[in-house]
Amino acid sequence: MAGSAIKLIAGLGNPGTKYDGTRHNAGFWFVDELARRYNGIFKVESRFSGECCKIDIAGSTVWLLKPSTFMNRSGLSVKQLSSFFKISPNEILIAHDELDILPGTVRLKNGGGHGGHNGLRDLHAQIGKDYWRLRLGIGHPGDAKKVADYVLSRPSASDEIEIRRTIDDAADEIERIVIGDMQKVMNTLHTK
């Protein structure tokens, strides 16, 4: 499964120090790791409703974005930046927390439903569903009534280690993701 070159990588999360270490901010953790590896410095860009930086990966210019809107309005920020730079949905990778897979698991996929994830729901409304997703497993609390508190709380120390490990694993594959070699990335990440 070949993909288009990726030109925008957005991490989903909630702004502010109150949410920094929460499960819902796993997407922010991922783009922060890419910025660290590729010497990017995030700057507030009000016209894109978020913090962004431009880095070079595999000889290509890639935008990193952290929406400053709350999770349920993430699509606005992505739409503003992608529209300005004429980036199509299939050239966008969204990194986000995923309740349906366990910590220590990461999955790459294209398209599909939002699965009740408020950030993805807004992305669907703003740019459609044909973007790439990096699904970072955070596990499920086991009761649908506990989901809101669960995603907005910090993971256990052992779960955080597993989440951070999958972020490192995915970051190790970012050059192949950016050039669109998605099947090889899936083969590597999905067998770990």
XYZ file of N, CA and C in Angstrom:
576
model
N 0.837 -1.178 0.000
C 0.000 0.000 0.000
C 0.882 1.241 0.000
N 1.055 1.822 -1.161
C 1.833 3.048 -1.268
C 0.939 4.213 -0.906
N 1.546 5.242 -0.392
C 0.798 6.438 -0.056
C 1.442 7.650 -0.701
N 0.759 8.764 -0.605
C 1.339 10.016 -1.060
C 2.412 10.447 -0.067
N 3.291 11.314 -0.519
C 4.262 11.888 0.403
C 3.497 12.671 1.471
N 3.969 12.599 2.704
C 3.329 13.308 3.807
C 3.966 14.691 3.941
N 3.108 15.714 3.970
C 3.587 17.099 4.063
C 3.199 17.780 5.364
N 2.241 17.181 6.084
C 1.781 17.739 7.356
C 1.575 16.605 8.342
N 2.181 16.746 9.514
C 1.970 15.790 10.607
C 1.395 16.576 11.775
N 0.156 16.271 12.119
C -0.500 16.951 13.231
C -0.675 15.978 14.380
N -0.307 16.416 15.555
C -0.553 15.648 16.767
C -1.789 16.201 17.445
N -2.664 15.325 17.903
C -3.869 15.782 18.588
C -3.648 15.783 20.094
N -4.261 16.761 20.724
C -4.156 16.893 22.173
C -4.920 18.110 22.625
N -4.807 18.410 23.900
C -5.413 19.603 24.471
C -4.306 20.549 24.912
N -4.473 21.853 24.684
C -3.431 22.808 25.061
C -3.404 23.053 26.568
N -2.268 23.523 27.057
C -2.137 23.919 28.453
C -1.451 22.870 29.301
N -0.746 23.341 30.316
C 0.041 22.450 31.177
C -0.830 21.456 31.935
N -2.091 21.806 32.166
C -3.018 20.905 32.869
C -3.128 19.549 32.149
N -2.955 19.560 30.813
C -3.173 18.346 30.018
C -1.875 17.701 29.514
N -0.737 18.315 29.793
C 0.530 17.858 29.211
C 0.759 16.350 29.292
N 0.588 15.786 30.440
C 0.931 14.378 30.627
C -0.231 13.421 30.490
N -1.362 13.888 29.946
C -2.543 13.026 29.886
C -2.520 12.121 28.650
N -3.261 11.042 28.743
C -3.334 10.077 27.636
C -3.812 10.727 26.341
N -4.759 11.665 26.456
C -5.350 12.310 25.278
C -4.308 13.124 24.499
N -3.161 13.401 25.121
C -2.128 14.211 24.471
C -1.024 13.375 23.836
N -1.256 12.096 23.653
C -0.237 11.239 23.035
C 0.170 11.748 21.650
N -0.758 12.328 20.913
C -0.430 12.894 19.604
C 0.553 14.047 19.715
N 0.361 14.896 20.722
C 1.318 15.975 20.980
C 2.696 15.385 21.303
N 2.719 14.318 22.104
C 4.005 13.699 22.474
C 4.754 13.267 21.216
N 4.000 12.727 20.237
C 4.642 12.249 19.013
C 5.270 13.390 18.212
N 4.528 14.472 17.977
C 5.115 15.566 17.186
C 6.218 16.274 17.966
N 6.123 16.300 19.293
C 7.224 16.849 20.102
C 8.500 16.023 19.896
N 8.341 14.701 19.823
C 9.508 13.836 19.591
C 10.110 14.091 18.202
N 9.264 14.269 17.194
C 9.796 14.576 15.859
C 10.522 15.915 15.847
N 9.953 16.918 16.515
C 10.612 18.230 16.585
C 11.969 18.093 17.269
N 12.031 17.287 18.324
C 13.305 17.080 19.027
C 14.334 16.429 18.105
N 13.914 15.394 17.386
C 14.846 14.667 16.515
C 15.309 15.488 15.314
N 14.437 16.360 14.820
C 14.746 17.097 13.587
C 14.952 18.598 13.821
N 15.244 18.946 15.078
C 15.599 20.323 15.453
C 14.530 21.349 15.084
N 13.285 20.989 15.268
C 12.196 21.926 15.026
C 11.833 22.666 16.299
N 11.456 23.912 16.152
C 11.026 24.717 17.292
C 9.610 25.207 17.009
N 8.689 24.783 17.848
C 7.292 25.189 17.668
C 7.118 26.667 17.986
N 6.315 27.331 17.143
C 5.962 28.730 17.359
C 4.453 28.858 17.218
N 3.879 29.733 18.020
C 2.442 29.980 17.940
C 2.139 30.688 16.624
N 1.188 30.134 15.882
C 0.721 30.733 14.621
C -0.787 30.896 14.719
N -1.230 32.110 15.040
C -2.669 32.326 15.252
C -3.483 32.049 13.990
N -2.905 32.288 12.802
C -3.666 32.045 11.564
C -3.934 30.556 11.349
N -3.154 29.682 12.052
C -3.378 28.240 11.975
C -3.934 27.683 13.280
N -4.334 28.545 14.195
C -4.926 28.137 15.477
C -4.101 27.059 16.171
N -2.790 27.242 16.193
C -1.944 26.254 16.837
C -0.487 26.644 16.867
N 0.321 25.689 17.289
C 1.769 25.829 17.261
C 2.277 24.977 16.110
N 3.201 25.511 15.322
C 3.717 24.720 14.213
C 5.193 25.005 13.993
N 5.821 24.121 13.263
C 7.201 24.307 12.841
C 7.415 23.530 11.548
N 8.427 23.946 10.830
C 8.769 23.322 9.552
C 10.090 22.599 9.746
N 10.128 21.323 9.355
C 11.351 20.537 9.467
C 11.634 19.846 8.136
N 12.816 19.296 8.023
C 13.199 18.535 6.835
C 13.316 17.071 7.229
N 12.557 16.225 6.540
C 12.630 14.774 6.758
C 12.823 14.125 5.398
N 13.868 13.345 5.264
C 14.134 12.611 4.016
C 14.141 13.537 2.802
N 14.689 14.741 2.981
C 14.796 15.686 1.878
C 13.513 16.419 1.538
N 12.485 16.245 2.356
C 11.197 16.901 2.113
C 10.856 17.853 3.251
N 10.186 18.941 2.907
C 9.687 19.868 3.923
C 8.405 19.296 4.503
N 8.365 19.225 5.829
C 7.204 18.692 6.527
C 6.812 19.671 7.627
N 5.521 19.979 7.695
C 4.991 20.817 8.765
C 4.574 19.938 9.934
N 4.925 20.350 11.140
C 4.429 19.731 12.365
C 3.434 20.707 12.981
N 2.335 20.185 13.491
C 1.274 21.040 14.023
C 0.712 20.477 15.315
N 0.526 21.377 16.291
C -0.192 21.055 17.526
C -1.320 22.081 17.642
N -2.561 21.670 17.356
C -3.669 22.620 17.455
C -3.781 23.203 18.866
N -4.059 24.497 18.946
C -4.252 25.126 20.249
C -5.733 25.201 20.610
N -6.562 24.737 19.679
C -7.977 24.557 19.983
C -8.057 23.326 20.879
N -9.139 23.119 21.531
C -9.255 21.882 22.298
C -9.546 20.735 21.335
N -9.426 19.534 21.845
C -9.497 18.321 21.025
C -10.689 18.334 20.072
N -11.849 18.729 20.568
C -13.064 18.633 19.736
C -13.117 19.667 18.612
N -12.084 20.527 18.493
C -12.000 21.500 17.389
C -10.675 21.350 16.642
N -10.033 20.218 16.756
C -8.723 19.986 16.127
C -8.749 20.174 14.617
N -9.853 19.829 13.997
C -9.944 19.898 12.544
C -9.778 21.300 11.999
N -10.214 22.303 12.754
C -10.089 23.691 12.305
C -8.629 24.046 12.034
N -7.771 23.754 12.978
C -6.347 24.064 12.856
C -5.723 23.333 11.673
N -6.024 22.054 11.542
C -5.493 21.250 10.431
C -5.980 21.815 9.101
N -7.264 22.170 9.034
C -7.813 22.725 7.790
C -7.158 24.058 7.440
N -6.943 24.907 8.433
C -6.344 26.218 8.167
C -4.943 26.067 7.572
N -4.103 25.227 8.179
C -2.736 25.064 7.673
C -2.736 24.340 6.334
N -3.507 23.271 6.216
C -3.487 22.496 4.965
C -4.070 23.296 3.808
N -5.085 24.111 4.058
C -5.645 24.946 2.992
C -4.644 26.002 2.547
N -3.971 26.611 3.503
C -3.013 27.670 3.181
C -1.879 27.147 2.300
N -1.361 25.950 2.636
C -0.236 25.386 1.896
C -0.672 24.388 0.816
N -1.985 24.299 0.577
C -2.527 23.412 -0.460
C -2.064 21.961 -0.276
N -2.246 21.471 0.942
C -1.899 20.088 1.298
C -3.195 19.285 1.302
N -3.244 18.215 0.520
C -4.471 17.415 0.435
C -4.547 16.433 1.612
N -5.762 15.944 1.935
C -5.908 15.029 3.069
C -4.987 13.808 3.009
N -4.742 13.247 1.808
C -3.886 12.050 1.744
C -2.404 12.379 1.922
N -2.082 13.672 2.121
C -0.717 14.088 2.433
C -0.583 14.497 3.904
N -1.602 14.146 4.693
C -1.649 14.507 6.113
C -1.603 13.241 6.962
N -0.773 13.281 8.007
C -0.722 12.219 9.019
C -1.189 12.822 10.337
N -2.181 12.196 10.936
C -2.700 12.624 12.239
C -2.262 11.592 13.283
N -1.529 12.046 14.287
C -1.125 11.176 15.399
C -2.108 11.402 16.548
N -2.686 10.321 17.060
C -3.694 10.467 18.115
C -3.725 9.268 19.036
N -4.278 9.499 20.224
C -4.487 8.431 21.191
C -5.596 7.517 20.687
N -5.488 6.233 21.005
C -6.468 5.245 20.527
C -6.870 4.327 21.675
N -8.143 4.437 22.097
C -8.675 3.619 23.182
C -8.740 2.138 22.828
N -8.953 1.832 21.562
C -9.235 0.457 21.156
C -8.008 -0.440 21.042
N -6.821 0.109 21.274
C -5.623 -0.730 21.276
C -4.809 -0.471 22.550
N -4.084 -1.474 22.969
C -3.376 -1.431 24.246
C -2.136 -0.545 24.186
N -1.741 0.011 25.334
C -0.456 0.709 25.382
C 0.647 -0.238 24.916
N 1.580 0.280 24.158
C 2.639 -0.559 23.592
C 2.325 -1.002 22.181
N 1.163 -0.573 21.659
C 0.744 -0.927 20.309
C 0.534 0.348 19.508
N 0.997 0.339 18.266
C 0.794 1.478 17.372
C 0.340 0.931 16.026
N -0.576 1.621 15.396
C -1.103 1.197 14.099
C -1.140 2.391 13.149
N -0.823 2.124 11.894
C -0.898 3.126 10.830
C -2.031 2.722 9.907
N -2.891 3.663 9.558
C -3.992 3.346 8.645
C -4.407 4.594 7.884
N -5.149 4.374 6.818
C -5.683 5.465 6.026
C -7.197 5.381 6.049
N -7.845 6.523 6.247
C -9.297 6.584 6.189
C -9.976 5.852 7.325
N -11.279 5.675 7.173
C -12.066 4.976 8.175
C -12.911 5.927 8.997
N -13.618 5.349 9.954
C -14.497 6.138 10.810
C -13.737 6.821 11.937
N -14.462 7.637 12.703
C -13.809 8.347 13.810
C -13.870 7.568 15.109
N -14.694 6.527 15.177
C -14.749 5.680 16.362
C -15.111 6.409 17.646
N -15.809 7.534 17.532
C -16.193 8.287 18.717
C -15.122 9.248 19.222
N -13.959 9.275 18.581
C -12.874 10.178 18.996
C -13.238 11.598 18.553
N -13.361 12.513 19.509
C -13.838 13.863 19.195
C -12.905 14.633 18.264
N -11.612 14.420 18.388
C -10.679 15.081 17.482
C -10.848 14.588 16.052
N -10.983 13.286 15.890
C -11.179 12.722 14.552
C -12.538 13.116 13.993
N -13.544 13.181 14.848
C -14.885 13.590 14.398
C -14.809 14.982 13.767
N -14.083 15.912 14.416
C -13.975 17.263 13.872
C -13.123 17.278 12.601
N -12.088 16.464 12.555
C -11.284 16.361 11.328
C -12.147 15.883 10.162
N -12.986 14.883 10.401
C -13.889 14.395 9.355
C -14.758 15.539 8.825
N -15.271 16.359 9.746
C -16.143 17.466 9.354
C -15.379 18.535 8.568
N -14.104 18.727 8.903
C -13.322 19.812 8.301
C -12.612 19.416 7.010
N -12.032 18.205 6.973
C -11.217 17.824 5.798
C -11.616 16.484 5.180
N -12.633 15.829 5.716
C -13.004 14.509 5.211
C -12.267 13.424 5.981
N -12.354 12.192 5.490
C -11.778 11.072 6.248
C -10.559 10.445 5.575
N -10.106 10.974 4.462
C -9.052 10.317 3.684
C -7.638 10.774 4.058
N -7.384 10.889 5.341
C -6.053 11.229 5.825
C -5.437 9.994 6.500
N -4.132 10.030 6.681
C -3.425 8.940 7.351
C -3.495 9.141 8.858
N -3.509 8.038 9.585
C -3.594 8.082 11.047
C -2.514 7.219 11.672
N -1.897 7.774 12.678
C -0.979 7.016 13.513
C -1.705 6.849 14.847
N -2.192 5.636 15.076
C -3.028 5.333 16.236
C -2.135 4.824 17.371
N -1.992 5.640 18.408
C -1.129 5.316 19.543
C -1.980 4.731 20.665
N -1.802 3.446 20.926
C -2.639 2.750 21.898
C -2.493 3.293 23.306
N -3.636 3.561 23.948
C -3.635 3.981 25.353
C -4.463 3.032 26.216
N -5.126 2.046 25.573
C -5.974 1.122 26.317
C -7.319 1.748 26.661
N -8.185 0.940 27.225
C -9.565 1.350 27.549
C -9.802 1.113 29.034
N -10.563 1.986 29.705
C -10.810 1.776 31.139
C -11.758 0.628 31.432
N -12.419 0.088 30.386
C -13.312 -1.048 30.592
C -14.765 -0.672 30.788
N -15.033 0.608 30.938
C -16.404 1.088 31.130
C -16.549 2.388 30.341
N -17.513 2.427 29.420
C -17.697 3.604 28.565
C -17.936 4.877 29.381
N -18.542 4.751 30.570
C -18.809 5.923 31.406
C -17.524 6.522 31.987
N -16.455 5.755 31.975
C -15.193 6.232 32.562
C -14.223 6.790 31.526
N -14.594 6.756 30.248
C -13.672 7.140 29.180
C -13.185 8.577 29.312
N -14.093 9.534 29.539
C -13.698 10.948 29.595
C -12.648 11.185 30.676
N -12.885 10.667 31.868
C -11.901 10.845 32.945
C -10.604 10.115 32.626
N -10.732 8.953 32.009
C -9.553 8.136 31.683
C -8.628 8.856 30.700
N -9.169 9.367 29.600
C -8.302 10.000 28.593
C -7.700 11.302 29.102
N -8.386 11.949 30.056
C -7.883 13.218 30.584
C -7.047 13.044 31.847
N -6.651 11.809 32.133
C -5.767 11.555 33.282
C -4.436 11.000 32.784
N -3.473 11.006 33.669
C -2.143 10.510 33.327
C -2.157 8.977 33.298
N -1.405 8.382 32.383
C -1.295 6.921 32.395
C -0.448 6.472 33.583
N -0.570 5.213 33.930
C 0.323 4.654 34.951
C 1.754 4.735 34.428
N 2.714 4.604 35.308
C 4.117 4.679 34.896
C 4.429 3.619 33.850
N 3.914 2.394 34.044
C 4.216 1.324 33.083
C 3.535 1.579 31.739
N 2.290 2.099 31.756
C 1.625 2.416 30.502
C 2.334 3.554 29.774
N 2.800 4.556 30.521
C 3.506 5.660 29.873
C 4.780 5.171 29.197
N 5.494 4.268 29.842
C 6.700 3.697 29.227
C 6.341 3.033 27.903
N 5.244 2.275 27.885
C 4.818 1.583 26.664
C 4.378 2.568 25.578
N 3.632 3.596 25.959
C 3.191 4.603 24.985
C 4.402 5.313 24.393
N 5.335 5.713 25.247
C 6.537 6.419 24.770
C 7.387 5.505 23.875
N 7.405 4.207 24.176
C 8.162 3.271 23.339
C 7.559 3.191 21.937
N 6.218 3.175 21.860
C 5.595 3.119 20.537
C 5.814 4.427 19.777
N 5.865 5.537 20.502
C 6.170 6.821 19.866
C 7.578 6.767 19.268
N 8.525 6.222 20.017
C 9.891 6.070 19.485
C 9.907 5.141 18.276
N 9.179 4.030 18.363
C 9.132 3.089 17.234
C 8.588 3.770 15.980
N 7.510 4.538 16.141
C 6.913 5.232 14.994
C 7.842 6.330 14.478
N 8.496 7.049 15.388
C 9.429 8.102 14.973
C 10.608 7.508 14.203
N 11.007 6.298 14.571
C 12.080 5.618 13.833
C 11.687 5.332 12.383
N 10.388 5.248 12.111
C 9.868 4.944 10.774
C 9.458 6.187 9.984
N 9.676 7.367 10.552
C 9.086 8.570 9.965
C 9.607 8.864 8.555
N 10.841 8.536 8.247
C 11.335 8.808 6.887
C 10.559 7.986 5.866
N 10.292 6.721 6.182
C 9.519 5.893 5.249
C 8.072 6.366 5.164
N 7.525 6.860 6.286
C 6.164 7.408 6.253
C 6.123 8.632 5.342
N 7.085 9.525 5.519
C 7.080 10.775 4.753
C 7.192 10.524 3.250
N 7.970 9.532 2.849
C 8.096 9.264 1.407
C 6.944 8.405 0.874
N 6.061 7.957 1.765
C 4.866 7.234 1.331
C 5.017 5.732 1.246
N 6.042 5.178 1.894
C 6.272 3.729 1.864
C 5.481 3.068 3.001
N 4.171 3.230 2.950
C 3.307 2.870 4.069
C 3.251 1.370 4.349
N 3.282 0.540 3.302
C 3.183 -0.901 3.539
C 4.369 -1.415 4.345
N 5.570 -0.937 4.032
C 6.744 -1.367 4.808
C 6.643 -0.905 6.253
N 6.138 0.310 6.439
C 5.970 0.823 7.800
C 4.966 -0.035 8.556
N 3.846 -0.346 7.925
C 2.841 -1.195 8.572
C 3.420 -2.563 8.908
N 4.162 -3.129 7.972
C 4.771 -4.444 8.227
C 5.671 -4.397 9.460
N 6.403 -3.294 9.604
C 7.310 -3.165 10.758
C 6.555 -2.879 12.047
N 5.700 -1.862 12.040
C 5.028 -1.455 13.266
C 3.990 -2.468 13.733
N 3.286 -3.080 12.802
C 2.184 -3.958 13.197
C 2.652 -5.336 13.664
N 3.929 -5.633 13.477
C 4.438 -6.918 13.946
C 5.229 -6.794 15.243
N 5.337 -5.582 15.780
C 6.070 -5.402 17.051
C 5.183 -5.749 18.213
